[in-house]
Short mmCIF file of C-alpha atoms and ligand atoms in Angstrom, two decimals:
data_model
loop_
_atom_site.label_atom_id
_atom_site.label_comp_id
_atom_site.label_asym_id
_atom_site.label_seq_id
_atom_site.Cartn_x
_atom_site.Cartn_y
_atom_site.Cartn_z
CA UNK B 1 -53.18 6.87 -111.43
CA UNK B 2 -49.80 5.89 -113.25
CA UNK B 3 -50.15 3.05 -115.81
CA UNK B 4 -47.05 1.65 -114.06
CA UNK B 5 -47.96 -0.87 -111.24
CA UNK B 6 -44.75 -0.04 -109.33
CA UNK B 7 -43.21 1.85 -107.74
CA UNK B 8 -46.00 4.03 -106.58
CA UNK B 9 -45.42 7.87 -107.00
CA UNK B 10 -44.32 10.07 -104.21
CA UNK B 11 -47.24 12.40 -104.69
CA UNK B 12 -49.61 9.63 -103.11
CA UNK B 13 -47.98 9.50 -99.65
CA UNK B 14 -50.24 11.91 -98.07
CA UNK B 15 -52.77 11.56 -95.72
CA UNK B 16 -56.15 11.64 -97.67
CA UNK B 17 -59.02 14.28 -96.96
CA UNK B 18 -61.29 13.35 -94.14
CA UNK B 19 -64.30 11.10 -95.02
CA UNK B 20 -67.20 10.35 -92.75
CA UNK B 21 -69.64 7.63 -92.11
CA UNK B 22 -73.18 8.32 -93.61
CA UNK B 23 -75.20 5.42 -92.54
CA UNK B 24 -74.94 1.86 -90.75
CA UNK B 25 -77.41 -0.52 -91.69
CA UNK B 26 -77.49 -4.34 -90.59
CA UNK B 27 -77.71 -6.81 -93.45
CA UNK B 28 -78.13 -10.42 -93.25
CA UNK B 29 -76.26 -12.74 -95.90
CA UNK B 30 -76.59 -15.93 -97.33
CA UNK B 31 -74.35 -17.48 -100.16
CA UNK B 32 -75.20 -20.09 -102.89
CA UNK B 33 -73.34 -22.66 -100.72
CA UNK B 34 -75.37 -22.11 -97.77
CA UNK B 35 -73.24 -19.89 -95.86
CA UNK B 36 -74.80 -16.96 -93.56
CA UNK B 37 -73.62 -14.12 -91.73
CA UNK B 38 -74.89 -11.00 -90.82
CA UNK B 39 -73.07 -7.76 -91.42
CA UNK B 40 -73.01 -4.08 -90.83
CA UNK B 41 -73.03 -1.98 -94.07
CA UNK B 42 -71.18 1.33 -94.01
CA UNK B 43 -71.77 4.23 -96.43
CA UNK B 44 -69.71 7.56 -96.34
CA UNK B 45 -69.46 10.90 -97.25
CA UNK B 46 -66.45 12.88 -98.75
CA UNK B 47 -64.99 10.01 -100.51
CA UNK B 48 -62.18 11.44 -102.96
CA UNK B 49 -63.51 9.76 -106.09
CA UNK B 50 -67.17 10.45 -105.28
CA UNK B 51 -68.01 6.63 -105.99
CA UNK B 52 -70.30 4.46 -103.88
CA UNK B 53 -67.80 2.33 -101.91
CA UNK B 54 -68.94 0.25 -99.18
CA UNK B 55 -67.29 -1.19 -95.99
CA UNK B 56 -68.73 -4.10 -94.37
CA UNK B 57 -68.21 -4.75 -90.63
CA UNK B 58 -68.12 -8.16 -90.01
CA UNK B 59 -67.94 -10.45 -86.82
CA UNK B 60 -66.66 -8.44 -83.57
CA UNK B 61 -65.00 -5.62 -85.64
CA UNK B 62 -65.49 -2.97 -82.93
CA UNK B 63 -63.99 -5.14 -80.30
CA UNK B 64 -60.63 -6.17 -81.91
CA UNK B 65 -57.58 -3.88 -81.30
CA UNK B 66 -56.40 -4.23 -85.14
CA UNK B 67 -59.22 -5.48 -87.15
CA UNK B 68 -58.63 -7.76 -90.30
CA UNK B 69 -59.31 -5.81 -93.57
CA UNK B 70 -59.77 -6.79 -97.07
CA UNK B 71 -60.00 -4.25 -99.53
CA UNK B 72 -61.78 -5.76 -102.28
CA UNK B 73 -62.43 -4.39 -105.49
CA UNK B 74 -65.62 -4.84 -107.44
CA UNK B 75 -65.80 -7.73 -110.02
CA UNK B 76 -69.37 -7.88 -111.33
CA UNK B 77 -68.58 -11.11 -113.52
CA UNK B 78 -66.98 -12.92 -110.65
CA UNK B 79 -68.83 -11.64 -107.28
CA UNK B 80 -72.46 -11.76 -108.97
CA UNK B 81 -72.14 -14.21 -111.76
CA UNK B 82 -69.78 -16.73 -110.55
CA UNK B 83 -67.26 -16.13 -113.48
CA UNK B 84 -64.34 -18.54 -113.76
CA UNK B 85 -61.91 -16.37 -115.41
CA UNK B 86 -60.87 -15.01 -112.31
CA UNK B 87 -61.01 -15.82 -108.68
CA UNK B 88 -62.80 -12.77 -107.22
CA UNK B 89 -65.96 -14.69 -106.42
CA UNK B 90 -64.13 -17.27 -103.97
CA UNK B 91 -61.95 -14.59 -102.88
CA UNK B 92 -64.86 -12.60 -101.61
CA UNK B 93 -66.69 -15.68 -100.14
CA UNK B 94 -63.38 -16.72 -98.21
CA UNK B 95 -62.72 -13.03 -96.92
CA UNK B 96 -66.14 -12.62 -95.45
CA UNK B 97 -65.72 -15.84 -93.60
CA UNK B 98 -62.09 -15.15 -92.33
CA UNK B 99 -62.92 -11.51 -91.29
CA UNK B 100 -66.06 -12.81 -89.45
CA UNK B 101 -63.79 -15.15 -87.60
CA UNK B 102 -61.74 -12.71 -86.23
CA UNK B 103 -63.35 -9.49 -86.47
CA UNK B 104 -62.87 -6.84 -89.23
CA UNK B 105 -63.88 -4.95 -92.48
CA UNK B 106 -64.47 -6.11 -95.95
CA UNK B 107 -64.07 -2.74 -98.30
CA UNK B 108 -66.03 -2.94 -100.99
CA UNK B 109 -64.37 -0.83 -103.52
CA UNK B 110 -66.11 0.32 -107.00
CA UNK B 111 -63.05 -0.26 -109.22
CA UNK B 112 -63.90 -2.87 -111.71
CA UNK B 113 -61.71 -4.55 -113.84
CA UNK B 114 -58.53 -3.17 -111.98
CA UNK B 115 -59.81 0.27 -112.37
CA UNK B 116 -60.47 0.32 -116.24
CA UNK B 117 -64.17 -0.56 -115.93
CA UNK B 118 -66.57 -3.16 -116.82
CA UNK B 119 -66.69 -2.85 -120.71
CA UNK B 120 -63.11 -2.35 -120.92
CA UNK B 121 -62.51 -5.35 -118.84
CA UNK B 122 -64.52 -7.45 -121.04
CA UNK B 123 -62.68 -6.33 -124.26
CA UNK B 124 -59.54 -7.16 -122.28
CA UNK B 125 -60.77 -10.60 -121.94
CA UNK B 126 -61.58 -10.93 -125.80
CA UNK B 127 -57.83 -9.49 -126.17
CA UNK B 128 -56.67 -12.31 -123.86
CA UNK B 129 -58.55 -15.01 -125.85
CA UNK B 130 -56.33 -13.88 -128.96
CA UNK B 131 -53.28 -14.75 -126.52
CA UNK B 132 -52.66 -11.55 -124.43
CA UNK B 133 -52.01 -11.88 -120.96
CA UNK B 134 -54.12 -9.90 -118.38
CA UNK B 135 -51.58 -7.05 -118.28
CA UNK B 136 -50.87 -6.97 -121.91
CA UNK B 137 -54.60 -6.61 -122.65
CA UNK B 138 -54.98 -3.55 -120.81
CA UNK B 139 -51.97 -2.20 -122.35
CA UNK B 140 -53.18 -2.83 -125.70
CA UNK B 141 -56.53 -0.96 -124.72
CA UNK B 142 -54.61 2.01 -123.97
CA UNK B 143 -55.07 1.50 -120.41
CA UNK B 144 -52.72 1.19 -117.42
CA UNK B 145 -52.07 -2.44 -116.10
CA UNK B 146 -53.41 -1.79 -112.83
CA UNK B 147 -55.31 1.62 -112.28
CA UNK B 148 -56.60 0.93 -108.86
CA UNK B 149 -56.27 3.51 -106.27
CA UNK B 150 -56.59 3.01 -102.62
CA UNK B 151 -57.57 6.42 -101.24
CA UNK B 152 -61.07 5.99 -100.64
CA UNK B 153 -60.04 2.92 -98.78
CA UNK B 154 -57.77 4.50 -96.32
CA UNK B 155 -60.44 7.35 -96.26
CA UNK B 156 -63.42 4.79 -94.91
CA UNK B 157 -60.54 3.25 -92.52
CA UNK B 158 -59.94 6.58 -90.95
CA UNK B 159 -63.99 7.47 -90.92
CA UNK B 160 -64.16 4.12 -88.92
CA UNK B 161 -61.51 5.02 -86.41
CA UNK B 162 -59.09 2.28 -87.67
CA UNK B 163 -55.63 3.42 -87.57
CA UNK B 164 -53.96 -0.03 -87.90
CA UNK B 165 -54.95 -3.03 -89.94
CA UNK B 166 -54.05 -6.61 -90.60
CA UNK B 167 -54.03 -6.91 -94.32
CA UNK B 168 -55.77 -10.01 -95.91
CA UNK B 169 -54.20 -9.62 -99.25
CA UNK B 170 -51.44 -11.13 -101.57
CA UNK B 171 -51.22 -7.99 -103.56
CA UNK B 172 -48.05 -5.83 -102.45
CA UNK B 173 -49.33 -2.76 -104.16
CA UNK B 174 -52.39 -2.61 -101.74
CA UNK B 175 -50.12 -2.85 -98.58
CA UNK B 176 -47.95 -0.15 -100.34
CA UNK B 177 -50.59 2.35 -101.19
CA UNK B 178 -52.25 1.91 -97.88
CA UNK B 179 -49.05 2.69 -95.89
CA UNK B 180 -48.29 5.77 -98.05
CA UNK B 181 -52.05 6.74 -97.26
CA UNK B 182 -51.28 6.66 -93.46
CA UNK B 183 -53.22 3.31 -92.66
CA UNK B 184 -50.62 1.16 -90.56
CA UNK B 185 -50.15 -2.09 -92.08
CA UNK B 186 -49.28 -4.24 -88.76
CA UNK B 187 -49.28 -7.55 -90.58
CA UNK B 188 -49.95 -9.19 -93.91
CA UNK B 189 -52.35 -11.92 -93.77
CA UNK B 190 -52.22 -14.24 -97.19
CA UNK B 191 -55.56 -15.30 -98.85
CA UNK B 192 -56.39 -19.15 -100.08
CA UNK B 193 -55.41 -19.79 -103.34
CA UNK B 194 -58.86 -20.62 -105.72
CA UNK B 195 -57.02 -22.24 -108.85
CA UNK B 196 -59.18 -23.70 -111.72
CA UNK B 197 -58.39 -24.56 -115.50
CA UNK B 198 -60.40 -21.56 -116.37
CA UNK B 199 -58.37 -19.00 -114.16
CA UNK B 200 -54.92 -20.45 -113.91
CA UNK B 201 -53.33 -18.29 -116.65
CA UNK B 202 -54.59 -15.15 -115.06
CA UNK B 203 -53.15 -16.29 -111.62
CA UNK B 204 -50.11 -17.14 -113.13
CA UNK B 205 -49.66 -13.44 -114.65
CA UNK B 206 -50.47 -12.15 -111.21
CA UNK B 207 -47.46 -13.82 -109.77
CA UNK B 208 -45.08 -13.16 -112.38
CA UNK B 209 -46.24 -9.75 -113.15
CA UNK B 210 -46.88 -7.97 -109.87
CA UNK B 211 -45.36 -9.90 -107.42
CA UNK B 212 -48.56 -11.59 -105.82
CA UNK B 213 -47.44 -13.85 -103.33
CA UNK B 214 -49.94 -16.66 -104.09
CA UNK B 215 -48.51 -19.94 -103.73
CA UNK B 216 -49.40 -21.52 -106.87
CA UNK B 217 -48.58 -25.24 -107.83
CA UNK B 218 -45.64 -25.50 -110.41
ZN1 ZN Y 301 -62.47 -10.74 -111.06
#
């Protein structure tokens, strides 16, 4: 992917190669706040980057005409350890519950640190502690501001037979990339805002730099 957050290069606008569902297995989930649900976890063959991405079918995902879909990029520190430097953990938890209410999918994408990887993300945190924002830190490491690519996400949706989605996201780049990959974004549904003293600078950078539509307090 290009180092630029926008615009998406025209070369991306192509229907991705076909992938297929490999397995589907039922997994009960329980979160630290006590909330529980049961999801169908899908694995795939033929994903473009060869990574082990997952789709979670939640609620009545087979019964809705246009499922609610959240592409969630892996964040080990936030999703697993509850890091407060970002809002990924609360975003993931919220997304699962909201998707469960309406029926849809969470796509768990293995592109840590906006695609630069876990160690580089932690290196970027160290630079942020010296005063850079999250995007400047990536550039200082010689990486793109956002290297995420949603080709595998579009492939998974195609393999699941999903042509149109209601996209649970505040990130305009996700909507743009998915549309160019042939997924019809019928509606964009905003996420909740999970603000804290530890992540406010990060969230503000997302809004100011890449046009995230988060409604942050002034
Ligand atoms: Zn995170």
